[in-house]
mmCIF file of C-alpha atoms in Angstrom:
data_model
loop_
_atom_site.group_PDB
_atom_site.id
_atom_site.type_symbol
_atom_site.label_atom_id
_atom_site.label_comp_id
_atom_site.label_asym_id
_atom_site.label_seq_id
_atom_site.Cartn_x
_atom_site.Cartn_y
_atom_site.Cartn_z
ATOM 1 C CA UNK E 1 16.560 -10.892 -3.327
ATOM 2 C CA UNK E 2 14.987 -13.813 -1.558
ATOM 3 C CA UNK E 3 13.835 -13.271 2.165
ATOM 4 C CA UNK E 4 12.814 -16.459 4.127
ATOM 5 C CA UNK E 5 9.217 -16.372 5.367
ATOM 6 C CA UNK E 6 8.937 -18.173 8.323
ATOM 7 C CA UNK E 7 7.371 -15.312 10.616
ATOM 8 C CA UNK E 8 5.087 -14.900 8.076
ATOM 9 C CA UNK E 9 1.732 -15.257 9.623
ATOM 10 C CA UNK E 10 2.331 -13.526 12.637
ATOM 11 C CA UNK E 11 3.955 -10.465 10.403
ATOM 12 C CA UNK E 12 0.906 -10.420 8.227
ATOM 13 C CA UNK E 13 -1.838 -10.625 11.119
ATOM 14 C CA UNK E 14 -0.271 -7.673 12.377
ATOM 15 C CA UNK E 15 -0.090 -5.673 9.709
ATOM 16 C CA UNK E 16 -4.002 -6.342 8.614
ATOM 17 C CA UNK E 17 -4.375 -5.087 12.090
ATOM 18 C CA UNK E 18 -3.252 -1.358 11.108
ATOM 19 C CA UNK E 19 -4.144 -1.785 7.550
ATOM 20 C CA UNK E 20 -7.505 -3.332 7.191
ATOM 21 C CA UNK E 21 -8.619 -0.123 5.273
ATOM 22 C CA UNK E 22 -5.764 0.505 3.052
ATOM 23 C CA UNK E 23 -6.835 -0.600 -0.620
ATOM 24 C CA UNK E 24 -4.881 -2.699 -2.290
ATOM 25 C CA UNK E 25 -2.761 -1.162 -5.831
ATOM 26 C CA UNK E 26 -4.342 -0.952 -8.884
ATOM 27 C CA UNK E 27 -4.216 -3.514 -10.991
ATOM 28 C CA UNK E 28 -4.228 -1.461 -14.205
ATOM 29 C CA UNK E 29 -1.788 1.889 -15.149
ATOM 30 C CA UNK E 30 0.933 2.603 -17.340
ATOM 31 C CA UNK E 31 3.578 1.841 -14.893
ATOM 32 C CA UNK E 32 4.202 -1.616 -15.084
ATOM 33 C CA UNK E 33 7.060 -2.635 -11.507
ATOM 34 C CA UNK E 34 8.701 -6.349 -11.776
ATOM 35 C CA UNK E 35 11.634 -7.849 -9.655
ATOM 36 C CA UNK E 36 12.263 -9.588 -6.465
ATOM 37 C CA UNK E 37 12.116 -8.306 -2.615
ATOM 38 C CA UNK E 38 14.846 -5.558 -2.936
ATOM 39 C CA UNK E 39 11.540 -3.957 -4.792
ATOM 40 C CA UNK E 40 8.706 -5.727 -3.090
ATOM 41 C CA UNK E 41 9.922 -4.566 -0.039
ATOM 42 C CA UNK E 42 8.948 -7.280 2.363
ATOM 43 C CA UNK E 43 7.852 -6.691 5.854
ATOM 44 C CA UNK E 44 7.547 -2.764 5.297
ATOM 45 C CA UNK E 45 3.995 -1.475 6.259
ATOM 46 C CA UNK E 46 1.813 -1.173 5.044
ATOM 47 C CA UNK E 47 1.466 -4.403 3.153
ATOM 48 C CA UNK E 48 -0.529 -4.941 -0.215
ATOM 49 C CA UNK E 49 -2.873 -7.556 0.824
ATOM 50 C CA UNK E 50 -3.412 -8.244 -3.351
ATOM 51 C CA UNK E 51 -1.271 -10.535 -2.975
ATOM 52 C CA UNK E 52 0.177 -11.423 0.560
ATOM 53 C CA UNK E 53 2.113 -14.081 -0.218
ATOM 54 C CA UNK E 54 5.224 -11.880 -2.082
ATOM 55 C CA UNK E 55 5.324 -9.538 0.871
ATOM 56 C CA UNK E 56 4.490 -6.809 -1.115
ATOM 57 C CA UNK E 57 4.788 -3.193 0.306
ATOM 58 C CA UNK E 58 2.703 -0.342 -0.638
ATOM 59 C CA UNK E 59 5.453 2.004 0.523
ATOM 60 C CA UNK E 60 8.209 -0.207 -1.716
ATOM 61 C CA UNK E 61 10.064 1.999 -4.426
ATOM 62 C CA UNK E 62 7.792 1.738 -7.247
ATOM 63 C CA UNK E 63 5.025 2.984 -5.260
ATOM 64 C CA UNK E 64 6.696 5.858 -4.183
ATOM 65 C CA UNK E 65 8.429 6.554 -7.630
ATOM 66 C CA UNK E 66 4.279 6.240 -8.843
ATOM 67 C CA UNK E 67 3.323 8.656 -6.219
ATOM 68 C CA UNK E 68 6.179 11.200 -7.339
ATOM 69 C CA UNK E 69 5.210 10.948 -10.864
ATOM 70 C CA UNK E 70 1.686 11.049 -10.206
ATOM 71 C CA UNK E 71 1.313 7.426 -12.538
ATOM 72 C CA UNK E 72 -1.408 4.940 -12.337
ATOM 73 C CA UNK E 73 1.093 1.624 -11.093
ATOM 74 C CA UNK E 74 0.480 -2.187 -11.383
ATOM 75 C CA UNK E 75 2.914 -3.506 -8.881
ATOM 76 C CA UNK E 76 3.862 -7.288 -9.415
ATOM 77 C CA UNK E 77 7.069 -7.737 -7.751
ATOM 78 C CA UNK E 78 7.082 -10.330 -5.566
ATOM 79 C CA UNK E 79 9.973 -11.720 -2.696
ATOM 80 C CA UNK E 80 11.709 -14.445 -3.717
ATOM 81 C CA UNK E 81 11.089 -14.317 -7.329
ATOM 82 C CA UNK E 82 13.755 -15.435 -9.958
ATOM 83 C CA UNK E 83 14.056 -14.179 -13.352
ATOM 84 C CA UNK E 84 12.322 -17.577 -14.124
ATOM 85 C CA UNK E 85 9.122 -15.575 -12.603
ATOM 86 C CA UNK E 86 8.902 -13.084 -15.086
ATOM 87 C CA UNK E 87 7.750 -15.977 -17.507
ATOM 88 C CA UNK E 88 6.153 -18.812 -15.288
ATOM 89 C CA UNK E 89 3.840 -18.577 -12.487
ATOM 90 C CA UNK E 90 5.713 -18.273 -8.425
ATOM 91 C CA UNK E 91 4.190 -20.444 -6.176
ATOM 92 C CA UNK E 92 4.241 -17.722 -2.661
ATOM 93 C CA UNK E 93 2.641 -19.533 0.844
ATOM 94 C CA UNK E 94 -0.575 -18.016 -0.269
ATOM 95 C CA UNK E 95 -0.622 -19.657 -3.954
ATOM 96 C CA UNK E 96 0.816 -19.494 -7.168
ATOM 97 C CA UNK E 97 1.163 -15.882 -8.553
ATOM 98 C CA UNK E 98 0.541 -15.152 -12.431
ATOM 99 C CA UNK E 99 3.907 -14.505 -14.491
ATOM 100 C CA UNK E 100 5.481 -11.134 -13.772
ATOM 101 C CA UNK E 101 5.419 -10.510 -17.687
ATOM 102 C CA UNK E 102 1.678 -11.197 -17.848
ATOM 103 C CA UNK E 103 1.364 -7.413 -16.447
ATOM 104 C CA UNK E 104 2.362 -5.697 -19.258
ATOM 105 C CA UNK E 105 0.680 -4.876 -22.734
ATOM 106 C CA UNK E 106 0.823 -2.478 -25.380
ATOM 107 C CA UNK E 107 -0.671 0.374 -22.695
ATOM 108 C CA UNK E 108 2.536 -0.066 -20.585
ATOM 109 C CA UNK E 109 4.379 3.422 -20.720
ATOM 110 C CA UNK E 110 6.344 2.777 -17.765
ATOM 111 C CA UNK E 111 8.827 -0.482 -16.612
ATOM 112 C CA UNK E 112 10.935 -0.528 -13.722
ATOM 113 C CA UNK E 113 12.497 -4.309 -12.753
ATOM 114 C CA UNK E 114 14.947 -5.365 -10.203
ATOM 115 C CA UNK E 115 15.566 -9.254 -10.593
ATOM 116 C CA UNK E 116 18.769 -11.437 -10.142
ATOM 117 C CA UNK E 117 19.954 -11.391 -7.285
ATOM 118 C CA UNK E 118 18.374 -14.889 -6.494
ATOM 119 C CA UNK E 119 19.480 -15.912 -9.780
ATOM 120 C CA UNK E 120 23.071 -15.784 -8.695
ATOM 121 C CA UNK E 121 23.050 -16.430 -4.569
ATOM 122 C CA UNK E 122 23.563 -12.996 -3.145
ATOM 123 C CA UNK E 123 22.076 -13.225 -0.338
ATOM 124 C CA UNK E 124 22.596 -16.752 0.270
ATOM 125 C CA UNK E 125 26.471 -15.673 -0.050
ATOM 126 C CA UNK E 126 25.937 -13.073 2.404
ATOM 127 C CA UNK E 127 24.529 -15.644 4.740
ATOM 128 C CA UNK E 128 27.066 -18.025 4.685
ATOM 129 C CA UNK E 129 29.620 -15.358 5.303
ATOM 130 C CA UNK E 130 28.758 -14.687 9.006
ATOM 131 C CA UNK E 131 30.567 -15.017 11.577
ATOM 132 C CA UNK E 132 30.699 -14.511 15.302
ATOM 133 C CA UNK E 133 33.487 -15.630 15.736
ATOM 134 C CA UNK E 134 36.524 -13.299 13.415
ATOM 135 C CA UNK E 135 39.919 -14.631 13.399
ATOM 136 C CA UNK E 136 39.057 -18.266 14.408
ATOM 137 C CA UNK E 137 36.632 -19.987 11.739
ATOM 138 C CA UNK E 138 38.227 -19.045 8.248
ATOM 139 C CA UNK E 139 37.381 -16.082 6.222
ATOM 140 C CA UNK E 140 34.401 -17.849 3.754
ATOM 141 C CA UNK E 141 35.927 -15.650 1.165
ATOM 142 C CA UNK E 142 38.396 -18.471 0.642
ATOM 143 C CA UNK E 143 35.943 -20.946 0.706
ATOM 144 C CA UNK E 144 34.137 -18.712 -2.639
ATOM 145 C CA UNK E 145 37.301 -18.440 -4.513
ATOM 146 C CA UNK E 146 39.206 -21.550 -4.149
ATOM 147 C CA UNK E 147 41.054 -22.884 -7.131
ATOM 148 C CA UNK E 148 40.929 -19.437 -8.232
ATOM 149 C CA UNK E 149 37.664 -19.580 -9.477
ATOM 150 C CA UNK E 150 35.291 -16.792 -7.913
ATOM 151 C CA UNK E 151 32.131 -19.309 -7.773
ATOM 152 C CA UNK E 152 29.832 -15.315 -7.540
ATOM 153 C CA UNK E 153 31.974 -13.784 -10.498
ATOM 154 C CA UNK E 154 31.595 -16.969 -12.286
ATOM 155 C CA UNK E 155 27.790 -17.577 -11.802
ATOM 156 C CA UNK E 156 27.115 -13.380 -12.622
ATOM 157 C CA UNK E 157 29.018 -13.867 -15.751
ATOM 158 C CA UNK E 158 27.379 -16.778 -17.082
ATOM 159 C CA UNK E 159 24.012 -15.702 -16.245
ATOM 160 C CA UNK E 160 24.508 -12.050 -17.627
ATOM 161 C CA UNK E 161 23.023 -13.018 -21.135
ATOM 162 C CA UNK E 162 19.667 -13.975 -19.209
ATOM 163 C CA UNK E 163 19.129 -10.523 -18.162
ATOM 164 C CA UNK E 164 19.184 -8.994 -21.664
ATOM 165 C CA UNK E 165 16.653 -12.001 -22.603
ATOM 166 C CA UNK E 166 14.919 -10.871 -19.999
ATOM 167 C CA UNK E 167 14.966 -7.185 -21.743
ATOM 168 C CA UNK E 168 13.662 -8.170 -25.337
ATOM 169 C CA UNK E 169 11.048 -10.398 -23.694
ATOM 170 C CA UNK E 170 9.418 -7.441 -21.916
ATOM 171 C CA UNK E 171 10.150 -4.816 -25.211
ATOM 172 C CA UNK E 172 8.082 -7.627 -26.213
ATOM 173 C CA UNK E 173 5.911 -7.018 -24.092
ATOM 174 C CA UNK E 174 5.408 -3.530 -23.637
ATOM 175 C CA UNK E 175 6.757 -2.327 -26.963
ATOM 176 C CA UNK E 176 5.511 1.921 -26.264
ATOM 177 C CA UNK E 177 7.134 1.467 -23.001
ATOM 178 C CA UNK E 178 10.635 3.143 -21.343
ATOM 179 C CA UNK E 179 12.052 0.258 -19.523
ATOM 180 C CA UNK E 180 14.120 1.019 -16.179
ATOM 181 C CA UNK E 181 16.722 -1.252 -14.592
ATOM 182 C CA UNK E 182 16.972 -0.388 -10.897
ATOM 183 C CA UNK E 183 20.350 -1.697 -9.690
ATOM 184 C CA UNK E 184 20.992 -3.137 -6.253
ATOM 185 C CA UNK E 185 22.408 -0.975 -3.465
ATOM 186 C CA UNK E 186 25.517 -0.658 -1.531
ATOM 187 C CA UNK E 187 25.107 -2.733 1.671
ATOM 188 C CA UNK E 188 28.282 -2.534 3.224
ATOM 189 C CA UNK E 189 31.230 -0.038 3.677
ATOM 190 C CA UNK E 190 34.785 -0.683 2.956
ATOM 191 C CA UNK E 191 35.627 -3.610 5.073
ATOM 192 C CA UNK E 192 32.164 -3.751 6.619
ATOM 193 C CA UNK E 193 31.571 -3.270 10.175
ATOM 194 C CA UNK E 194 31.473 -6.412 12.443
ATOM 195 C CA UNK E 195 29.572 -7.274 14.790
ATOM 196 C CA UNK E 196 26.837 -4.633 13.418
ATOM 197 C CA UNK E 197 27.086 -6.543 10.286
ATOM 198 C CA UNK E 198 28.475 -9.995 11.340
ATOM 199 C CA UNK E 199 31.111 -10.447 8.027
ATOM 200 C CA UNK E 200 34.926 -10.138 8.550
ATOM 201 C CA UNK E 201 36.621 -7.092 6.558
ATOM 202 C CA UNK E 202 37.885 -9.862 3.579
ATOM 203 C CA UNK E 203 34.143 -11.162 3.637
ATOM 204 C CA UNK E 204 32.162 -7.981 3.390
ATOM 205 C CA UNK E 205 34.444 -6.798 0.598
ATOM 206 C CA UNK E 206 33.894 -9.504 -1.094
ATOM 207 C CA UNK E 207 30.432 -9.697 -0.831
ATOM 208 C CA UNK E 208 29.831 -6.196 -1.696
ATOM 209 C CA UNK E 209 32.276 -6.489 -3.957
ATOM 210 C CA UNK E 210 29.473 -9.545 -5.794
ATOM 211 C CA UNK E 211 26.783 -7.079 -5.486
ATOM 212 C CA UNK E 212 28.598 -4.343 -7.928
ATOM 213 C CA UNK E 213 29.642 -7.567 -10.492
ATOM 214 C CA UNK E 214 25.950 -7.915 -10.356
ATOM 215 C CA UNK E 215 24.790 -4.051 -11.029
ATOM 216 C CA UNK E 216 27.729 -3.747 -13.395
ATOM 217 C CA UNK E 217 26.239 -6.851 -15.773
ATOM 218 C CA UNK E 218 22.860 -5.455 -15.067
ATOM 219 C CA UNK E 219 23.977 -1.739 -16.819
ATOM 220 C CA UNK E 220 25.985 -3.556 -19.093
ATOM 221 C CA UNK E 221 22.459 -5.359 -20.366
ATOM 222 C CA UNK E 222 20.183 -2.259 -20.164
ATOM 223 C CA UNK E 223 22.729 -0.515 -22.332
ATOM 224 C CA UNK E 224 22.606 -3.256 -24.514
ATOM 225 C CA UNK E 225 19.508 -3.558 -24.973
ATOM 226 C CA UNK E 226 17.582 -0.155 -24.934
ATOM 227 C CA UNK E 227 16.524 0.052 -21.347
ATOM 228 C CA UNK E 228 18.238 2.703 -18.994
ATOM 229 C CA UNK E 229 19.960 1.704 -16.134
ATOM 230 C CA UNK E 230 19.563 3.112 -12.419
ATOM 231 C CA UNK E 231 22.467 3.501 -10.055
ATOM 232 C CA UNK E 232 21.490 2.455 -6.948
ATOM 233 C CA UNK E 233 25.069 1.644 -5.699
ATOM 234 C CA UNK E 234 26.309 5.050 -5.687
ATOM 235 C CA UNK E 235 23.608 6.748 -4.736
ATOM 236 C CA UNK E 236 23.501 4.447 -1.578
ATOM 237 C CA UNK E 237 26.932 5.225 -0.534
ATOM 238 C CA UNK E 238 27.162 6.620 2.978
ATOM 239 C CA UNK E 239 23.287 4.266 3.840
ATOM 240 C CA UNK E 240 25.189 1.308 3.792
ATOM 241 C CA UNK E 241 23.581 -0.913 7.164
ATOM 242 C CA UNK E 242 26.461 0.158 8.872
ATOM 243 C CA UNK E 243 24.974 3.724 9.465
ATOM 244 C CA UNK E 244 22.364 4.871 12.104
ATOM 245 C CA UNK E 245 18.787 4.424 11.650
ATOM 246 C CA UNK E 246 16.797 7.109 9.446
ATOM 247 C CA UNK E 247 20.151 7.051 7.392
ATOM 248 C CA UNK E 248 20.853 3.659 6.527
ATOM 249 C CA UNK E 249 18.828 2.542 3.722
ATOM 250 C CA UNK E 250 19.264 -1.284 3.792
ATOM 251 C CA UNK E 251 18.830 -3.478 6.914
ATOM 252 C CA UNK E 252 21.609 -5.839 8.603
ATOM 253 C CA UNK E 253 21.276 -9.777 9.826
ATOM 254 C CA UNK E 254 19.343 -7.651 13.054
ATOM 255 C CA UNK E 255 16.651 -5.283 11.907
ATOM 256 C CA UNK E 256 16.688 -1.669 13.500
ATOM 257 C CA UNK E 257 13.303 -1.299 11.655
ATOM 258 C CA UNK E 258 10.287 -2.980 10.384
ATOM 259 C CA UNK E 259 12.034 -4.417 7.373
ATOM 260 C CA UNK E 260 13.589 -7.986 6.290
ATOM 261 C CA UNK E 261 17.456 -8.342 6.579
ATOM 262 C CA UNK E 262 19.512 -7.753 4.418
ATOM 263 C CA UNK E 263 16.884 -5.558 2.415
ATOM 264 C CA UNK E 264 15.874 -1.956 1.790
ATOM 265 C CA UNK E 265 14.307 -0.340 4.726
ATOM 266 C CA UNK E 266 11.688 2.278 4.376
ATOM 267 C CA UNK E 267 14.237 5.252 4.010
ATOM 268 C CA UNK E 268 15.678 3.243 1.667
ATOM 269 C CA UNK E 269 12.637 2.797 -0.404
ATOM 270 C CA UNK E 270 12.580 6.492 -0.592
ATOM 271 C CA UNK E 271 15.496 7.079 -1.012
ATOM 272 C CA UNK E 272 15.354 4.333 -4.455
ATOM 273 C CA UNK E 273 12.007 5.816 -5.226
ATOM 274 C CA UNK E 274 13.073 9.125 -5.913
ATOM 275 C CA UNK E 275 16.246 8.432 -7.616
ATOM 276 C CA UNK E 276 14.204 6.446 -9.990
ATOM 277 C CA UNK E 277 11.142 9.213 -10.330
ATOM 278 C CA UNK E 278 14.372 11.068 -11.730
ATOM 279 C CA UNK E 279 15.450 8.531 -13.816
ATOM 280 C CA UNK E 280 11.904 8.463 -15.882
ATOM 281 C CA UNK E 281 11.716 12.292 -15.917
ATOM 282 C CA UNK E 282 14.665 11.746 -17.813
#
């Protein structure tokens, strides 16, 4: 999902303050990570200074499902990216990035991607649903699905063949590898929990209700197209960013930890890690 990167100087002077002797991730392995910042893991420490500009943790999931496996990982995900990054280079505030896609080759044993999201406005939905102010500026649910046409449902939909494109290109790709789709996660509870997360009841349904049209077209597509799918969402019930912190898994509009909002946390990352270290075990 995209994360806006305004604070991003002072984030990243701070963090090559604590981190000036980590070493950045290999740039070769059989483990091949793509996707956007639910997998980069922006503003988690410590950063990979490879390539500052995506906001790239070295404690996202992929580095912690390489750690559990005990794989060699080449980690390109990068925040912001579309699934137009897999094949074109991403421009970040530090320069252009290569294609995500570029990474892989017939060595590539390993493929985990999480990408979409900024494909169809998740967390620009989520955005435009808050509120502080419940019961007297209208529900933006409304707004979403007037005419009866569900504007999320209807952009998820259309853009649901691009993700199995997206799947043959990197078979392509990688043709010895496994390829893993790592879903998105389950943000909110059952009518949410305003003001902790600043959506009315009809709002957060709705918008978690987008995020499980998304993962559903996303296992639809693996299926399809011989990659496995990995259930975030149901694992992540009960770490919505409702719950306390070192049990919630995904951050609200307010950060309780070092983590962008509206994105994976550090326990989260974990937490995704390991459920996809399963996942390739098989």
């Amino acid at each position: 999902m995209r994360v806006r990167t305004t604070a991003f100087i002072t984030i990243m002077v701070a963090a090559l303050a604590t981190t000036a002797g980590t070493a950045a991730a290999s740039t070769a392995g059989e483990y091949v990570a793509l996707g956007d910042s639910a997998a980069a893991g922006p503003l988690i420490l410590p950063p990979d200074l490879s390539s500052p500009g995506c906001l790239r943790s070295l404690a996202n999931y992929p580095h912690v499902a390489a750690k559990q496996l005990g794989t060699p990982l080449k980690d390109v995900t990068c925040s912001g990216a579309t699934t137009a990054d897999m094949y074109a280079p991403q421009s970040t505030e530090t320069g252009a990035v290569p294609p995500q896609l570029d990474a892989l080759g017939a060595g590539t044993r390993t493929v985990t991607v999480t990408i979409g999201g900024n494909d169809v406005g998740l967390v620009g939905a989520a955005t435009s649903c808050i509120t502080l102010l419940p019961g007297i500026t209208p529900d933006c649910v409304d707004r979403y699905t007037a005419g009866g046409h569900d504007q999320l449902a209807e952009k998820i939909a259309a853009f649901e063949p691009t993700w199995g494109a997206l799947l043959d290109a990197i078979h392509s790709k990688a043709p010895n590898a496994n390829v893993f789709v790592a879903g998105y996660g389950t943000y909110l509870p059952h009518n949410g929990c305003w003001p902790v997360a600043p959506l009315t009841p009809r709002d957060a349904n709705y918008i978690q209700g987008s995020i499980d049209k998304t993962n559903a077209a996303l296992a639809r597509q693996a299926a399809a197209h011989n990659a496995h799918y990995v259930d975030v969402r149901t694992a992540s019930i009960g770490h919505d960013v409702c719950k306390l912190p070192g049990v919630k898994w995904f951050e609200s509009v307010i950060p309780t930890a070092v983590a962008a909002p509206l994105h994976p946390n550090a326990t989260g990352m974990r937490g995704i890690g390991a459920l996809v270290a399963a996942a390739v075990r098989g």
